[in-house]
Coordinates of C-alpha atoms in Angstrom, one line a residue:
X1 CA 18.6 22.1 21.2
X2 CA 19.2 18.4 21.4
X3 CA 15.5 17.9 23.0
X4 CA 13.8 20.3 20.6
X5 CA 15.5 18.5 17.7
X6 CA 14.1 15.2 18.9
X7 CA 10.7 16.5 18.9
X8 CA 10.5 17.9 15.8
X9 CA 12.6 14.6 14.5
X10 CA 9.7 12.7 15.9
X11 CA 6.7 15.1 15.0
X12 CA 8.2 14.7 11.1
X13 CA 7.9 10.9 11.3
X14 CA 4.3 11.4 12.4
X15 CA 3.5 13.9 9.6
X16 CA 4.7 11.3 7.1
X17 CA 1.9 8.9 7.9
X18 CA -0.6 11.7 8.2
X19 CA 0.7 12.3 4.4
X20 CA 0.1 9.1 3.5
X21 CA -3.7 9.1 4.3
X22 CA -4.2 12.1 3.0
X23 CA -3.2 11.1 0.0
X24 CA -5.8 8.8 -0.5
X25 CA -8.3 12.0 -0.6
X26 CA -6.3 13.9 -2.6
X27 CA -5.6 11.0 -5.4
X28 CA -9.7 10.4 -5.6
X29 CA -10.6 14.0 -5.2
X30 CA -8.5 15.1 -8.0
X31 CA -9.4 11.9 -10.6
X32 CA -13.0 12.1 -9.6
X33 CA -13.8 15.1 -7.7
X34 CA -15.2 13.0 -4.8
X35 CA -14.3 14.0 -1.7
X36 CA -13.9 10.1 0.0
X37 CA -14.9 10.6 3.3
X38 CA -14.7 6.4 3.4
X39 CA -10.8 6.9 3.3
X40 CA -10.3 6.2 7.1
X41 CA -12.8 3.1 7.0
X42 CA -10.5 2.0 4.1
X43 CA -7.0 2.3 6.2
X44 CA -9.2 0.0 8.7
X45 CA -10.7 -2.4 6.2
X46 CA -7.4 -2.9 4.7
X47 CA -5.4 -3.2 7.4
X48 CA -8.1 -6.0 9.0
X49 CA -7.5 -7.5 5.7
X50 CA -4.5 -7.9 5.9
X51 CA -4.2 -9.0 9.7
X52 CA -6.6 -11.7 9.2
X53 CA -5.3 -12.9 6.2
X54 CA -2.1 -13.1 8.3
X55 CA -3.4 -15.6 10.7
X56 CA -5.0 -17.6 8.1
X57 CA -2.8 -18.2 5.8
X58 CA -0.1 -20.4 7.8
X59 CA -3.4 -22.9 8.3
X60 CA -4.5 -22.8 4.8
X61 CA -1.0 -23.5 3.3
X62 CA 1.0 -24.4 5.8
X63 CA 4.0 -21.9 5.8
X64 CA 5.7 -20.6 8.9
X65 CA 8.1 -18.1 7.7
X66 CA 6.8 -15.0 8.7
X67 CA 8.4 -12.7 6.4
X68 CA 6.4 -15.4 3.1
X69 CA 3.3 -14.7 5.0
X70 CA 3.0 -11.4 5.3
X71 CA 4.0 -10.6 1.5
X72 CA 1.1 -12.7 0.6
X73 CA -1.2 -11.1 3.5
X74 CA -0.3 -8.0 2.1
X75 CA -0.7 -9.3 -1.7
X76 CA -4.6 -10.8 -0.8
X77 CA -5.3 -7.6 1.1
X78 CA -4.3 -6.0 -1.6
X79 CA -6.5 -7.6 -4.2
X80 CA -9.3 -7.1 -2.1
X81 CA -9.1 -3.3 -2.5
X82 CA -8.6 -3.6 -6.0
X83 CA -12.0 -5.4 -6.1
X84 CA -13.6 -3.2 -3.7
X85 CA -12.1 0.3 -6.7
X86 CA -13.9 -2.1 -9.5
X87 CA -17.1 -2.3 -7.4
X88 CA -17.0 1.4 -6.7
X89 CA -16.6 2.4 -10.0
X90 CA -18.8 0.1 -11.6
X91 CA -22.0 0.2 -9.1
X92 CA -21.6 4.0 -8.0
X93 CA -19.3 6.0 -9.9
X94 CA -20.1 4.8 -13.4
X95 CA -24.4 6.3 -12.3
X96 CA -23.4 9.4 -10.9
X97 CA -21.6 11.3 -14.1
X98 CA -22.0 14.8 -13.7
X99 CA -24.4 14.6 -10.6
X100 CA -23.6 17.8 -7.8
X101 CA -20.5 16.4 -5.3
X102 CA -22.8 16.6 -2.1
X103 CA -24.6 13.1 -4.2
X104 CA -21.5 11.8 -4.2
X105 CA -20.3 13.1 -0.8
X106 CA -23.6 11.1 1.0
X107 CA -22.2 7.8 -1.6
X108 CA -18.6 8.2 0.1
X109 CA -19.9 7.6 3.7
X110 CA -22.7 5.4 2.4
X111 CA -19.2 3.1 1.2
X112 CA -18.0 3.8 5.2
X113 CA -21.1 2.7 6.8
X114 CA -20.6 -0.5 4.7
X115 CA -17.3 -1.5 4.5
X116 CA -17.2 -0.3 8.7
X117 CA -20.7 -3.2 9.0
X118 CA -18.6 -5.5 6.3
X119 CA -15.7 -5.6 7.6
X120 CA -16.6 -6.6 11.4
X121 CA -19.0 -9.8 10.0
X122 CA -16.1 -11.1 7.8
X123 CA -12.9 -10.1 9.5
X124 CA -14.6 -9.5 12.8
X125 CA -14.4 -6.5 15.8
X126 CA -11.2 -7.8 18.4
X127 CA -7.8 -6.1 18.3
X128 CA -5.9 -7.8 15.5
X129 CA -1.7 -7.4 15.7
X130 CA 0.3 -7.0 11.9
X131 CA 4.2 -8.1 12.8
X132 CA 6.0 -6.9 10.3
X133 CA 9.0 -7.0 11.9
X134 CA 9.2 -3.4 12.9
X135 CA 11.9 -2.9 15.3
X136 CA 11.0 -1.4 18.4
X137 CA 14.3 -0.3 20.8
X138 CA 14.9 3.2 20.6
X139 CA 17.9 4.5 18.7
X140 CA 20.1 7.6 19.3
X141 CA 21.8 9.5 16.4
X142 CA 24.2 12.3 16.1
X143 CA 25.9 11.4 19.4
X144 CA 29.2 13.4 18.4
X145 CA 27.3 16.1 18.1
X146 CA 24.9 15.9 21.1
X147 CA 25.7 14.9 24.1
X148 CA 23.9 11.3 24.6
X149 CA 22.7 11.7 21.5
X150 CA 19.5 12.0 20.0
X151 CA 16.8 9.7 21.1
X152 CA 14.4 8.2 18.3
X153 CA 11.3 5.7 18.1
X154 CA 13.0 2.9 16.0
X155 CA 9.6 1.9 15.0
X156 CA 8.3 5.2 14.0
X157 CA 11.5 5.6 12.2
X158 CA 10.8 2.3 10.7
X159 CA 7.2 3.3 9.7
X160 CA 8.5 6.9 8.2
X161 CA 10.4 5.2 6.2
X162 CA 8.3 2.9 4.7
X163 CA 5.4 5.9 4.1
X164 CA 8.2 7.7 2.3
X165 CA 9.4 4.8 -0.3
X166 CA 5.5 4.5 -1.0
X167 CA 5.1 8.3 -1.6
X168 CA 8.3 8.5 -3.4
X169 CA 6.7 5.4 -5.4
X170 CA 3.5 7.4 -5.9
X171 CA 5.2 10.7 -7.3
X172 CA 7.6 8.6 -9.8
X173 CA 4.0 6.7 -11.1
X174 CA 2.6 10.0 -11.7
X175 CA 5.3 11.4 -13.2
X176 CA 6.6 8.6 -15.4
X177 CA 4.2 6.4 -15.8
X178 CA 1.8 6.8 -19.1
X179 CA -0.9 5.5 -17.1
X180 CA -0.1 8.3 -14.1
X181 CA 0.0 10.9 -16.6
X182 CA -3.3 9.8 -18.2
X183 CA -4.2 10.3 -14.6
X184 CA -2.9 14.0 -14.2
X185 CA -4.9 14.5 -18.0
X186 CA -8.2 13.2 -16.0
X187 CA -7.5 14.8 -13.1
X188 CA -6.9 18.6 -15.2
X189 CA -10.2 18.2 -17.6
X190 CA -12.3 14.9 -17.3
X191 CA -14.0 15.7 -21.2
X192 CA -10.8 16.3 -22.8
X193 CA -9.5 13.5 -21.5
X194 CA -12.0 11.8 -22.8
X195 CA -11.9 13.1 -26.6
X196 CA -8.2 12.1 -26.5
X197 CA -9.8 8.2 -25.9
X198 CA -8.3 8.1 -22.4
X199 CA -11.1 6.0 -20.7
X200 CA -12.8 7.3 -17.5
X201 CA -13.9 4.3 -16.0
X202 CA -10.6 2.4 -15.7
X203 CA -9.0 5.5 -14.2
X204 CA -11.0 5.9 -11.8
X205 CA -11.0 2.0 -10.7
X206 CA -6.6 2.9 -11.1
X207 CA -6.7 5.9 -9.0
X208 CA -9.5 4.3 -6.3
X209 CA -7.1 1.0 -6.5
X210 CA -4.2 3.3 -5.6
X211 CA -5.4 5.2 -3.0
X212 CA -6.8 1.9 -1.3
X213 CA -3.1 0.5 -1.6
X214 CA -2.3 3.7 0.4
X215 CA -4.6 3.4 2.8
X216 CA -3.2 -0.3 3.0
X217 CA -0.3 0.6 4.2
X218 CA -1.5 2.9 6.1
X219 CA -3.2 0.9 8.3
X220 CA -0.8 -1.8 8.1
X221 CA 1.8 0.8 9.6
X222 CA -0.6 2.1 12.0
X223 CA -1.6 -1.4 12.9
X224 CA 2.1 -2.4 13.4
X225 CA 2.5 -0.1 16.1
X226 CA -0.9 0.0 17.7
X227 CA -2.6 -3.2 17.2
X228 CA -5.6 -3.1 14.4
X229 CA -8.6 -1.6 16.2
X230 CA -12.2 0.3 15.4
X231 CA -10.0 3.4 16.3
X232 CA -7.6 3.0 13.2
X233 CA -10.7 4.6 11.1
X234 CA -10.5 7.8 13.2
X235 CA -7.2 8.4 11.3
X236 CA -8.6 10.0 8.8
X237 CA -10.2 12.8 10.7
X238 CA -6.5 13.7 11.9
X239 CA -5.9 13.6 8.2
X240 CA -8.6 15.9 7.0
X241 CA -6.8 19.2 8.6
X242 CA -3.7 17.9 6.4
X243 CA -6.1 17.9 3.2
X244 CA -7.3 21.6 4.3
X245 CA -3.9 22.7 4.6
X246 CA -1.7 21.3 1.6
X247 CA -5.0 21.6 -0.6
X248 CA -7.6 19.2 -2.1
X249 CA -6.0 18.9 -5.9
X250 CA -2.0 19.1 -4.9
X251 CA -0.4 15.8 -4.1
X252 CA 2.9 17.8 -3.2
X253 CA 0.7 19.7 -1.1
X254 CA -0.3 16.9 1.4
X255 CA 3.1 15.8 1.4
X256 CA 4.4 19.1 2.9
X257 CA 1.4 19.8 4.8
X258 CA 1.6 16.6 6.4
X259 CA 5.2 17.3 7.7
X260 CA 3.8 20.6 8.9
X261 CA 1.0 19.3 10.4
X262 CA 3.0 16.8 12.3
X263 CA 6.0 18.7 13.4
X264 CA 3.4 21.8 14.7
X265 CA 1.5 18.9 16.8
X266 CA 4.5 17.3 18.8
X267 CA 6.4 21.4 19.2
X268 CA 2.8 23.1 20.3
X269 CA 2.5 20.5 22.8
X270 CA 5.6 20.5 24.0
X271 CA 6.2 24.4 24.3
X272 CA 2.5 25.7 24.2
X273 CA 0.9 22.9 26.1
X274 CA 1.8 23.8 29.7
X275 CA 0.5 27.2 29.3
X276 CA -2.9 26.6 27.9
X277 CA -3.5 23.1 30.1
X278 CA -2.2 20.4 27.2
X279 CA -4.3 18.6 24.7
X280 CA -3.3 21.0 22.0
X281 CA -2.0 18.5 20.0
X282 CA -5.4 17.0 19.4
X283 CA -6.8 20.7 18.0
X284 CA -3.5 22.2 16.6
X285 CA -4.1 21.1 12.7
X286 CA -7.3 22.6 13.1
X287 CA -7.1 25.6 14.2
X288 CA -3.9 26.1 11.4
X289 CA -6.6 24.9 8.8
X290 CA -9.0 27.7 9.7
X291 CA -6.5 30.1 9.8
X292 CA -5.2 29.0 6.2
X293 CA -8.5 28.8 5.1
X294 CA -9.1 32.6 6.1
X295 CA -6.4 33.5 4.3
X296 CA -5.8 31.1 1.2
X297 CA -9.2 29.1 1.0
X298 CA -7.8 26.7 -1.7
X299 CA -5.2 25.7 0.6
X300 CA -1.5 26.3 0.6
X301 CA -0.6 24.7 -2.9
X302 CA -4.6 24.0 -4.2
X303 CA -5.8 25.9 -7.7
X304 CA -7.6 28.8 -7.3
X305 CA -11.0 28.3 -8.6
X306 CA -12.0 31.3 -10.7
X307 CA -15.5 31.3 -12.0
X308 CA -16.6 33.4 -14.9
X309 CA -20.0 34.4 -15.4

């Protein structure tokens, strides 16, 4: 019981980050109905951002505290995806009202290729470490219940915890906020939003802004553990199955699905694996998309569409 709690323990904290970038899709898709397949390229971008920045700032100002430098690493990196929302909006998204989604599918990776070619000649293509401070010695919890107790990744603890406070932060802006629920109003009917004088433009630079701050700490998360890398912008494809699942307009929906998606990946492996020669991990969320999809094609918690003719 003890080892089966620890994987699923530790397949839960994975599934948290995996909720995090999906997010990002879910947040555009919903504001704008573009399906951002330059979300992973944006956990990478920002999280170069921000290692760069990390190294450069002690030089330009001269600070050595580390915990000063990496608020303000964060808060340039930051910045820098709030300029790359107003350059979306105003050089893509602003020309392509109404045009059919595949258009603004082909724009999405069109913004990959570039910020992927961009971000190498600025930031440039070595492995980059983010020090947050994470901590990284295991911990063991409930050991009055379990004998030994149970053994957890500290640092994946760590990084659960702080993809939680930021979704937590994300439902209580959507919920609370006027400008979140001018968001849900854009999000349910883009023209009726519009004849209430809620303007389009600076919602989608808001929601594009937000889902780049997710994707920032995404990747500084991801970067924390693994080093900043090319690989970081594979992320997203081990996101997409959590989009699938949860559903491309339900922000509760990636949440849940993430957890899911996480906690089937680490248990399949462990228990299914050895029977079927391992590396199920790395097809699981697939194969549990398809099978949603055959049954529920909206996903678990999307709308269904219903088209009347």
């Amino acid at each position: 019981m003890g080892f089966f709690l620890e994987t699923l323990i530790g397949g839960l904290m994975t599934g948290v980050l995996y909720a995090l970038v999906a997010l990002g899709f879910v947040l555009i898709y919903k504001a704008s109905s573009v399906f951002n397949f330059a979300q992973g390229i944006m956990v990478l971008f920002a999280a170069l951002a921000m290692a760069r920045f990390s190294e450069w700032i002690p030089g330009w100002l001269g600070l050595d505290n580390k915990i000063v430098v990496n608020v303000l690493a964060f808060a340039g990196a930051a910045v820098l995806m709030f300029v790359l929302a107003w350059l979306v909006e105003r050089l893509a998204l602003r020309h392509l009202v109404n045009q059919p989604e595949a258009t603004l599918l082909m724009v999405t990776i069109g913004i990959g290729f570039f910020l992927e070619g961009f971000g190498q000649s600025v930031f440039g293509s070595n492995v980059y470490n983010i020090d947050i401070g994470m901590p990284k010695d295991p911990i063991f919890l409930l050991q009055g219940v379990f004998e030994g107790g149970l053994l957890v990744d500290s640092q994946e603890l760590a990084a659960a915890v702080i993809a939680a406070l930021l979704v937590t932060a994300l439902v209580l802006f959507f919920q609370k906020t006027k400008t979140g629920r001018a968001l849900r109003a854009v999000a349910d009917d883009h023209q009726a939003a519009q004849s209430v004088g809620i303007p389009l433009s600076r919602m989608w630079v808001i929601v594009w802004f937000v889902a780049g701050l997710a994707a920032l700490v995404a990747g500084m998360v991801w970067g924390s553990k693994l080093g900043v890398q090319f690989s970081i912008s594979t992320l997203a494809l081990r996101a997409l199955p959590v989009v699938i699942l949860g559903g491309l307009t339900s922000v509760p929906g990636a949440i849940v699905a993430g957890l899911i998606v996480g906690a089937g990946e680490k248990l399949s492996e462990v228990y299914i694996g050895p029977f079927v020669g391992g590396g199920i991990e790395v097809w699981f969320a697939y194969v549990l998309a398809l099978v949603v999809l055959l049954v529920r094609p909206q996903g678990l918690f999307g709308e269904k569409i219903i088209d009347r003719v």
